[in-house]
CSV table of C-alpha atoms and ligand atoms in Angstrom, one decimal:
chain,number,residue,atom,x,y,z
A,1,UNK,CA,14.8,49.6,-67.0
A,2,UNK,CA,13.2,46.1,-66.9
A,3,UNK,CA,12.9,44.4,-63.8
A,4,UNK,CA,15.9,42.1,-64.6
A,5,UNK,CA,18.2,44.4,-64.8
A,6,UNK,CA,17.0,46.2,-61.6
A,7,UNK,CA,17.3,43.4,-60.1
A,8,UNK,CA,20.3,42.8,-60.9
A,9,UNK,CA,21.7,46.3,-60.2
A,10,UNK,CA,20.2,45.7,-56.9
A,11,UNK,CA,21.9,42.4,-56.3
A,12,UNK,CA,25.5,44.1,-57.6
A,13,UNK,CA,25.6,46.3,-55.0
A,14,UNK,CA,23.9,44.2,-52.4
A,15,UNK,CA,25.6,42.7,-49.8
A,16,UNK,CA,22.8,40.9,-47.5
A,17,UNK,CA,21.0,38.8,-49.4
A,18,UNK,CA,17.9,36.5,-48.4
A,19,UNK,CA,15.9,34.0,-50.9
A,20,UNK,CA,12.9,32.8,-49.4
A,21,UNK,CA,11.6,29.5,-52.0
A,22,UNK,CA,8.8,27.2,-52.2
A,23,UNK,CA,7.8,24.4,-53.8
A,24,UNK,CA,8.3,26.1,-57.7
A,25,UNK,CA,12.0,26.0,-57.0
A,26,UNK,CA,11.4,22.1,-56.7
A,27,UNK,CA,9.0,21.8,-59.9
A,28,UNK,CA,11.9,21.4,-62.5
A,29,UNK,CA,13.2,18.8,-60.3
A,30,UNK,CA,10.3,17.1,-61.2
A,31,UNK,CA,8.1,17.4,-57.8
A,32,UNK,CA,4.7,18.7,-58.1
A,33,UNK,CA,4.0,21.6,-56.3
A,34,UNK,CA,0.9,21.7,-54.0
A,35,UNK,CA,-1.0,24.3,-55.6
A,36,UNK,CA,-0.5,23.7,-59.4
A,37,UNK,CA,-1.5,20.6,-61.1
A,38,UNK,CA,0.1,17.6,-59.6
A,39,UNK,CA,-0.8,19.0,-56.0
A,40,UNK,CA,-3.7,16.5,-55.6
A,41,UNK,CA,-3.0,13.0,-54.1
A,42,UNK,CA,-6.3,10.7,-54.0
A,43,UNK,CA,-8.4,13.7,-54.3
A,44,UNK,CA,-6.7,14.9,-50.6
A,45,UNK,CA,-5.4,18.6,-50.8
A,46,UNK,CA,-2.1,19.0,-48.9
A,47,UNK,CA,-3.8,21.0,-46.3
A,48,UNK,CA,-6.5,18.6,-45.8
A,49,UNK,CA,-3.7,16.1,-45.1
A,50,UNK,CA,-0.7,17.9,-43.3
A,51,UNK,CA,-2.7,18.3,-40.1
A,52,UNK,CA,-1.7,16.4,-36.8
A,53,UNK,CA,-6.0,16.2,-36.9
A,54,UNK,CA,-6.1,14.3,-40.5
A,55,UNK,CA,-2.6,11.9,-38.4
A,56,UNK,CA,-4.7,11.6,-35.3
A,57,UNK,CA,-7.7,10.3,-37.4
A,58,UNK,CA,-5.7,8.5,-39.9
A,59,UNK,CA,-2.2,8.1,-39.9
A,60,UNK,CA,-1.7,5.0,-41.9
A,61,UNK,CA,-3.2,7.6,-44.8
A,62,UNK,CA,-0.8,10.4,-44.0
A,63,UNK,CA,1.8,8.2,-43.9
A,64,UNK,CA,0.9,7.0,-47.4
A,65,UNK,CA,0.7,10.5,-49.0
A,66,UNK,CA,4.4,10.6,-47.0
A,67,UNK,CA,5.9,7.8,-48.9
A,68,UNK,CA,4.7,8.6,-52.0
A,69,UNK,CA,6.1,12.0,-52.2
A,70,UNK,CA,9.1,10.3,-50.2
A,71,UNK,CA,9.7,8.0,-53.1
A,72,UNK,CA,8.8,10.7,-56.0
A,73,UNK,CA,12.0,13.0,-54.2
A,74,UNK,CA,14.4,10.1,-54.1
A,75,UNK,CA,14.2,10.1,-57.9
A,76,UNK,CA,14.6,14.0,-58.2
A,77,UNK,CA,17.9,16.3,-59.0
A,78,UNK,CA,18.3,19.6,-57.5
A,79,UNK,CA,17.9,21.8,-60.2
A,80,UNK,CA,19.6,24.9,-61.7
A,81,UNK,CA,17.5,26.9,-59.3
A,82,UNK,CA,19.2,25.1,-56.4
A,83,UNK,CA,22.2,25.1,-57.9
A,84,UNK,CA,22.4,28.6,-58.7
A,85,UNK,CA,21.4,29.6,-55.2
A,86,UNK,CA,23.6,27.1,-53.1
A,87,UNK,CA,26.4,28.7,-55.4
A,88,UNK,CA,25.6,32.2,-54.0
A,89,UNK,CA,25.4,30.6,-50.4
A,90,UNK,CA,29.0,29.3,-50.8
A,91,UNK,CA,30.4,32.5,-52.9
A,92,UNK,CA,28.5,35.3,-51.0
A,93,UNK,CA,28.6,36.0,-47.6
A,94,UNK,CA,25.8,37.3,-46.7
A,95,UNK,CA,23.5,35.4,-49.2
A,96,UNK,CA,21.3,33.3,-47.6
A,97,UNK,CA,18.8,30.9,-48.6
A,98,UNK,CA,15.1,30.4,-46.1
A,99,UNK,CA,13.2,27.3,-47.9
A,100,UNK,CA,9.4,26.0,-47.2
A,101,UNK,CA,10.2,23.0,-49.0
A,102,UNK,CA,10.8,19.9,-47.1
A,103,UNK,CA,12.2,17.8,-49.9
A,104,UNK,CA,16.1,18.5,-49.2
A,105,UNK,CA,16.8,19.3,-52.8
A,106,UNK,CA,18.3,22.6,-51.3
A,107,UNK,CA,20.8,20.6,-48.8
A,108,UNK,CA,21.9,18.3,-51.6
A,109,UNK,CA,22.8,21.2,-53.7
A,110,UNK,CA,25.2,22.1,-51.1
A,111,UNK,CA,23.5,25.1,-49.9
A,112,UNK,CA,25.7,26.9,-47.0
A,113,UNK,CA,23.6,28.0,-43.9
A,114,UNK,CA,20.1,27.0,-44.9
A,115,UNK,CA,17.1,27.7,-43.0
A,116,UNK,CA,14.6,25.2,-43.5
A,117,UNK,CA,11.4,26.7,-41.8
A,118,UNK,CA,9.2,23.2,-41.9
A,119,UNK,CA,11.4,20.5,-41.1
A,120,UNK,CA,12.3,17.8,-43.7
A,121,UNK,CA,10.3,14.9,-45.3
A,122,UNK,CA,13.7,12.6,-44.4
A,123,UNK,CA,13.2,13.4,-40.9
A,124,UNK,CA,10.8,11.9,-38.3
A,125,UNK,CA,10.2,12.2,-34.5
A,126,UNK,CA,8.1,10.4,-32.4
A,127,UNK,CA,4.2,11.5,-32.1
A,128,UNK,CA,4.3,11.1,-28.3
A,129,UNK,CA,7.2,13.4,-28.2
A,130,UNK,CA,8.2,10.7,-26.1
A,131,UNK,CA,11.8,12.6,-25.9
A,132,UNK,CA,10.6,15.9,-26.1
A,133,UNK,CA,9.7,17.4,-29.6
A,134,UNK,CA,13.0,17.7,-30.6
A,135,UNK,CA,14.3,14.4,-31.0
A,136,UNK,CA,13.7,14.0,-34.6
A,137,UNK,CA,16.2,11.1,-36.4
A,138,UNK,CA,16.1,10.7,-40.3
A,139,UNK,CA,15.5,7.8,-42.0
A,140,UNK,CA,16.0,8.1,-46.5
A,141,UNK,CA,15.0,4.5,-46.8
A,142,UNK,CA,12.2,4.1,-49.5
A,143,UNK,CA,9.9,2.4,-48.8
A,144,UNK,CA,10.2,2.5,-45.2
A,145,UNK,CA,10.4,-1.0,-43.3
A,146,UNK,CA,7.5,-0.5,-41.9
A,147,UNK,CA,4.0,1.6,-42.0
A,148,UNK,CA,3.0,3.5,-40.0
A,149,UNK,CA,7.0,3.7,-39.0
A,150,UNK,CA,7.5,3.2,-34.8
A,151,UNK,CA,9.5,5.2,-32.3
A,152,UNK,CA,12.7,3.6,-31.7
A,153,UNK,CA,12.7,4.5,-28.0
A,154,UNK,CA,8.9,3.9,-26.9
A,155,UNK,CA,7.8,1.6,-30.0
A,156,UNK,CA,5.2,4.4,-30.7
A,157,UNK,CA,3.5,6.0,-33.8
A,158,UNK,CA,6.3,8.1,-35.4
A,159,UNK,CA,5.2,10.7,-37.6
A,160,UNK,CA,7.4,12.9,-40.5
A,161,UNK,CA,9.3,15.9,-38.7
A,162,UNK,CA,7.8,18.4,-40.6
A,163,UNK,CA,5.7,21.5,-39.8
A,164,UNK,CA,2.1,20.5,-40.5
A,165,UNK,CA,-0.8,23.0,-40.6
A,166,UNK,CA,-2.3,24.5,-37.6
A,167,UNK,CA,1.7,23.6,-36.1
A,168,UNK,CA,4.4,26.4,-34.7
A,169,UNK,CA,7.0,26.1,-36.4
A,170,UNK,CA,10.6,25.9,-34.2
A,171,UNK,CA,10.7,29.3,-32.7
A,172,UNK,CA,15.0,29.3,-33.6
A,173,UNK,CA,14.0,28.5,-36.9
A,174,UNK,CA,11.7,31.7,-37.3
A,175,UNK,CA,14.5,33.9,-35.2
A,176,UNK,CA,17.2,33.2,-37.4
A,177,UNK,CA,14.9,33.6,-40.6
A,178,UNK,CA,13.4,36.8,-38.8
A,179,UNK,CA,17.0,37.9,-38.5
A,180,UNK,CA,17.6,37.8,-42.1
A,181,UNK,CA,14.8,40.5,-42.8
A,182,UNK,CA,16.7,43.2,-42.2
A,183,UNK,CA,18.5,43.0,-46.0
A,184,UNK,CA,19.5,44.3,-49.3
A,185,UNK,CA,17.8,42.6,-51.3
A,186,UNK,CA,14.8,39.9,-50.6
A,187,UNK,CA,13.5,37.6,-53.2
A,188,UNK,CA,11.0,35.2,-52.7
A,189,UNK,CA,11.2,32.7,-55.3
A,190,UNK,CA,8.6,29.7,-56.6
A,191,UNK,CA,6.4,30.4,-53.8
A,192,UNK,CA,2.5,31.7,-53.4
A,193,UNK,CA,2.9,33.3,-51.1
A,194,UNK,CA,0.0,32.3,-49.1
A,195,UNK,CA,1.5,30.1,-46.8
A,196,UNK,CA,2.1,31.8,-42.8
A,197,UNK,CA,4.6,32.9,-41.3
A,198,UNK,CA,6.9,32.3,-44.0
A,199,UNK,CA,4.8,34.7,-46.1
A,200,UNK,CA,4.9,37.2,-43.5
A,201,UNK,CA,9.1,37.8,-43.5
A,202,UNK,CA,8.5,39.3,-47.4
A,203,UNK,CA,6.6,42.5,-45.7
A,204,UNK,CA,9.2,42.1,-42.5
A,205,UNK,CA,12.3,42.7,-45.2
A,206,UNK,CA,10.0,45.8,-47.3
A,207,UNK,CA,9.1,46.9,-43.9
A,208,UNK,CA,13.2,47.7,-43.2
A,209,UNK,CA,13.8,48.5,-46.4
A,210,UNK,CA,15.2,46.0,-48.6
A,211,UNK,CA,14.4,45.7,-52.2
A,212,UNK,CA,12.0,43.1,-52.9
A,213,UNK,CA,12.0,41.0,-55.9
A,214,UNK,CA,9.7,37.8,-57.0
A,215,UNK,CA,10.7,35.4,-59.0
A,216,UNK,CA,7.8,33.2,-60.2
A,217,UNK,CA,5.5,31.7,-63.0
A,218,UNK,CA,2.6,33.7,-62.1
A,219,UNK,CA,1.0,36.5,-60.5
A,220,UNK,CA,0.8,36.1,-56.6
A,221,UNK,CA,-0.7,37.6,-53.4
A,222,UNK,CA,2.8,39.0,-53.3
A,223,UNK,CA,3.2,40.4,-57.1
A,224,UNK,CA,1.5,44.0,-55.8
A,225,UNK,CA,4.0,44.4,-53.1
A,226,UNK,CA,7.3,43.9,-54.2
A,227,UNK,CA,9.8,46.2,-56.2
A,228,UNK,CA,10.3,43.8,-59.1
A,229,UNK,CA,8.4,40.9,-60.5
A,230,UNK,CA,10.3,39.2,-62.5
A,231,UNK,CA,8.1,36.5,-64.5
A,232,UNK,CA,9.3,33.1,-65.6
A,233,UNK,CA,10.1,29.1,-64.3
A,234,UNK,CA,12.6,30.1,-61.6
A,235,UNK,CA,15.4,28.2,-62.9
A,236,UNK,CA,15.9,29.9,-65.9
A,237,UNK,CA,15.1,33.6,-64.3
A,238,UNK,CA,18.1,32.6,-61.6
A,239,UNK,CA,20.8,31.3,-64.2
A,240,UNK,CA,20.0,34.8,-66.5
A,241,UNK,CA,20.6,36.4,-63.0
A,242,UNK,CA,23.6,34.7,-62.2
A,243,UNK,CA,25.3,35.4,-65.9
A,244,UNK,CA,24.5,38.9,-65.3
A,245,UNK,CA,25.9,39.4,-62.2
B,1,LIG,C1,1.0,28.5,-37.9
B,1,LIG,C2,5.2,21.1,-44.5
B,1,LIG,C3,0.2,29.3,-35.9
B,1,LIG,C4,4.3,20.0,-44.6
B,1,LIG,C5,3.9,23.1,-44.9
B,1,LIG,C6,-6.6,28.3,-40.3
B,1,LIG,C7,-6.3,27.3,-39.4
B,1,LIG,C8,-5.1,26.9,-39.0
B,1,LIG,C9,-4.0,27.7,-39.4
B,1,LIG,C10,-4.3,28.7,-40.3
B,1,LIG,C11,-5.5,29.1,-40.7
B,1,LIG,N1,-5.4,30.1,-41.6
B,1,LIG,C12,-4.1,30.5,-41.7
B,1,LIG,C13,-3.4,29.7,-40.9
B,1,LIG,C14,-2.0,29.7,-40.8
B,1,LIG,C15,-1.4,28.6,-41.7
B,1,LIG,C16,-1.5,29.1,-43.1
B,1,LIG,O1,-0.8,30.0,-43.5
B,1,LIG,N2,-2.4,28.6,-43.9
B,1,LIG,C17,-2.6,29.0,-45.3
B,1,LIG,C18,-3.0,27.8,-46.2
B,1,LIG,C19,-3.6,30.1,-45.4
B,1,LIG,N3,-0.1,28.4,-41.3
B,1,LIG,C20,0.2,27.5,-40.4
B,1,LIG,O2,-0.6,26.7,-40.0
B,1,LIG,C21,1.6,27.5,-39.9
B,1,LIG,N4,1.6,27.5,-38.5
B,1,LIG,O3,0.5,29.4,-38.4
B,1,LIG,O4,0.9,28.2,-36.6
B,1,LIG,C22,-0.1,28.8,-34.6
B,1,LIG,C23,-0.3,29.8,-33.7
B,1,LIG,C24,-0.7,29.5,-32.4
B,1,LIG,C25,-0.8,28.1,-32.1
B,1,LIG,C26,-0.5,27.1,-33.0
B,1,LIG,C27,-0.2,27.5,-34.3
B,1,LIG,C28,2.4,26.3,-40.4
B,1,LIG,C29,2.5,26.3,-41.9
B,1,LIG,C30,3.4,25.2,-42.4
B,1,LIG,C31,2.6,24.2,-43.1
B,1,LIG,N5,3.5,23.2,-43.7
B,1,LIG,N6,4.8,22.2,-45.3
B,1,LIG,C32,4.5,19.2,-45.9
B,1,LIG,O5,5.1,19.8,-46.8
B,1,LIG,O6,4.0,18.1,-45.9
B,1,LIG,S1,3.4,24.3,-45.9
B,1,LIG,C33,3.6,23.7,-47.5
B,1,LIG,O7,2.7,24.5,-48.3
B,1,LIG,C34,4.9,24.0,-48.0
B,1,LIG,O8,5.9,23.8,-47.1
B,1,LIG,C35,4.9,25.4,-48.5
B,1,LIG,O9,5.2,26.3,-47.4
B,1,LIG,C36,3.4,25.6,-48.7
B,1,LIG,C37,3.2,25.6,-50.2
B,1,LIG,O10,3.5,26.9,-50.5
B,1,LIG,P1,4.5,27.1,-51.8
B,1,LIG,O11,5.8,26.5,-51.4
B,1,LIG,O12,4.4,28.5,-52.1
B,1,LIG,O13,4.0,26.1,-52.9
B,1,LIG,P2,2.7,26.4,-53.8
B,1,LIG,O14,2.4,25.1,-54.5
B,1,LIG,O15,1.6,27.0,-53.0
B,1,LIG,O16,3.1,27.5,-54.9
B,1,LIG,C38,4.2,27.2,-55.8
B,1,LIG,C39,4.5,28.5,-56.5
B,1,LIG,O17,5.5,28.3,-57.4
B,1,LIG,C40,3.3,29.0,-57.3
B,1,LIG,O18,3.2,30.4,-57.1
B,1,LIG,C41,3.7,28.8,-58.7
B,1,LIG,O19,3.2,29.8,-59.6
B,1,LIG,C42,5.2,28.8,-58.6
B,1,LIG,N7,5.9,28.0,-59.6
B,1,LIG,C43,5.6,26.8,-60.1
B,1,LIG,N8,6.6,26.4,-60.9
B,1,LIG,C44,7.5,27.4,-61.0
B,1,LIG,C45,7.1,28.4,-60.2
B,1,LIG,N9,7.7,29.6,-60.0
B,1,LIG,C46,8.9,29.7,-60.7
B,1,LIG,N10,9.4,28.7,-61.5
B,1,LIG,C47,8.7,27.6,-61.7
B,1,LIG,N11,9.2,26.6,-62.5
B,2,LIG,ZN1,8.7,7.7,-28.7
């Protein structure tokens, strides 16, 4: 039996559900993902640059790399990928979505119940934590006013409300994603796979038992572990899914 139609065996009789995605989910909207081709910006890596050490040093640079992909989003579609699985959200209880992305594509497709493990690029909060860490406010407006953006309540450096590198991420954030483990069926979808603790809640699910799938472009760190692989650009692997279903 191929792996689609295991899958999709699996997925019939399935009634928990959870998709984990990255950024490939995002790359037919037209957003470079940070590991493939258009991941470079001014010869910075995103992991060079989504530090709070590369904001501390620099943060009129971070906050450029920020608008740029800020305005690059704006002028991006969810896709059939995001479409597909914010239908399943709605239609499926028990179908869930966990995302890495930050870009919101997933909340504009009208995906129910999201779990968004590192925050959104819309989103900022003040770098002093002036208000405690989780004050965040969101502010679309491209470009923004003024760079580096200010704090509203103390006038200080504000900085993107996302999770940066070497950062926790919010601990009810990882509990409800943690709580979605125990499943079906996982699929992790347009992601490396390389990227912790998100990574981690793929061996969590196998760990309790659910079916793994990945739906991706390429091998990954992950290909070896899960049930089925299922190669291809995500957003054509998740509408043959849906038909079949
Ligand atoms: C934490 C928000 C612990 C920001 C992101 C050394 C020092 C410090 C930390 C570490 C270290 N070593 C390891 C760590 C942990 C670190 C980590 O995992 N590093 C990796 C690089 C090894 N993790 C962390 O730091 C996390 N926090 O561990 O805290 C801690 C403990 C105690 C005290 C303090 C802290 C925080 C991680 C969150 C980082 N923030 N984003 C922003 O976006 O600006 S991560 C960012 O990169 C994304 O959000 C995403 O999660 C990740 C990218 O991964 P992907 O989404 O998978 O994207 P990628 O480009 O890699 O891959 C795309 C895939 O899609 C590819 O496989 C490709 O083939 C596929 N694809 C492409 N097109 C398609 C497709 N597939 C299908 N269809 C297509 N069309
Ligand atoms: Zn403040």
């Amino acid at each position: 039996m191929s792996q689609l139609n295991e899958l999709t065996t699996r997925l019939r009789n399935a009634s928990a559900v959870t998709v984990l995605t990255g950024a490939g989910v995002s790359a037919a909207s037209g957003i470079p993902t940070f590991r493939g081709a258009g991941g470079l910006w001014r010869n910075f890596s995103a992991t060079e640059l989504a530090t709070p050490e590369a904001f501390a040093r620099d943060p009129q640079t971070v906050w450029e790399w920020y608008a740029w992909r800020r305005e690059q989003i704006l002028g991006c579609d969810p896709n059939a990928a995001h479409r597909v699985l914010a239908r399943w959200t709605q239609t499926r209880p028990g179908w869930r979505v966990v995302t890495q992305n930050v870009d919101d594509l997933h909340v504009r497709a009208g995906t129910r119940g999201l779990v968004r493990l590192h925050g959104s690029i819309f989103e900022l909060r003040c770098w002093r934590s002036c208000r405690g860490e989780r004050f965040v406010w969101r502010d679309e407006r491209v470009p923004l006013p003024e760079m580096p953006p200010r704090c509203p309540d103390c006038g200080g450096l504000a900085r993107p409300a996302v999770v940066w590198f070497g950062e926790m991420l919010d601990p009810r954030d990882l509990e409800t994603a943690a709580a979605l483990t125990p499943c079906d069926v996982f699929i992790a979808a347009g992601t490396s796979a390389v990227v912790y603790p998100a990574a981690g809640l793929l061996h969590e699910a196998r760990a309790q038992g659910a079916f793994t799938a990945e739906l991706n472009t390429e091998v990954t760190d992950a290909t070896r572990d899960v049930d089925a692989a299922v190669q291809g650009p995500v957003e054509q692997t998740l509408a043959a899914l849906d038909k079949l279903l």
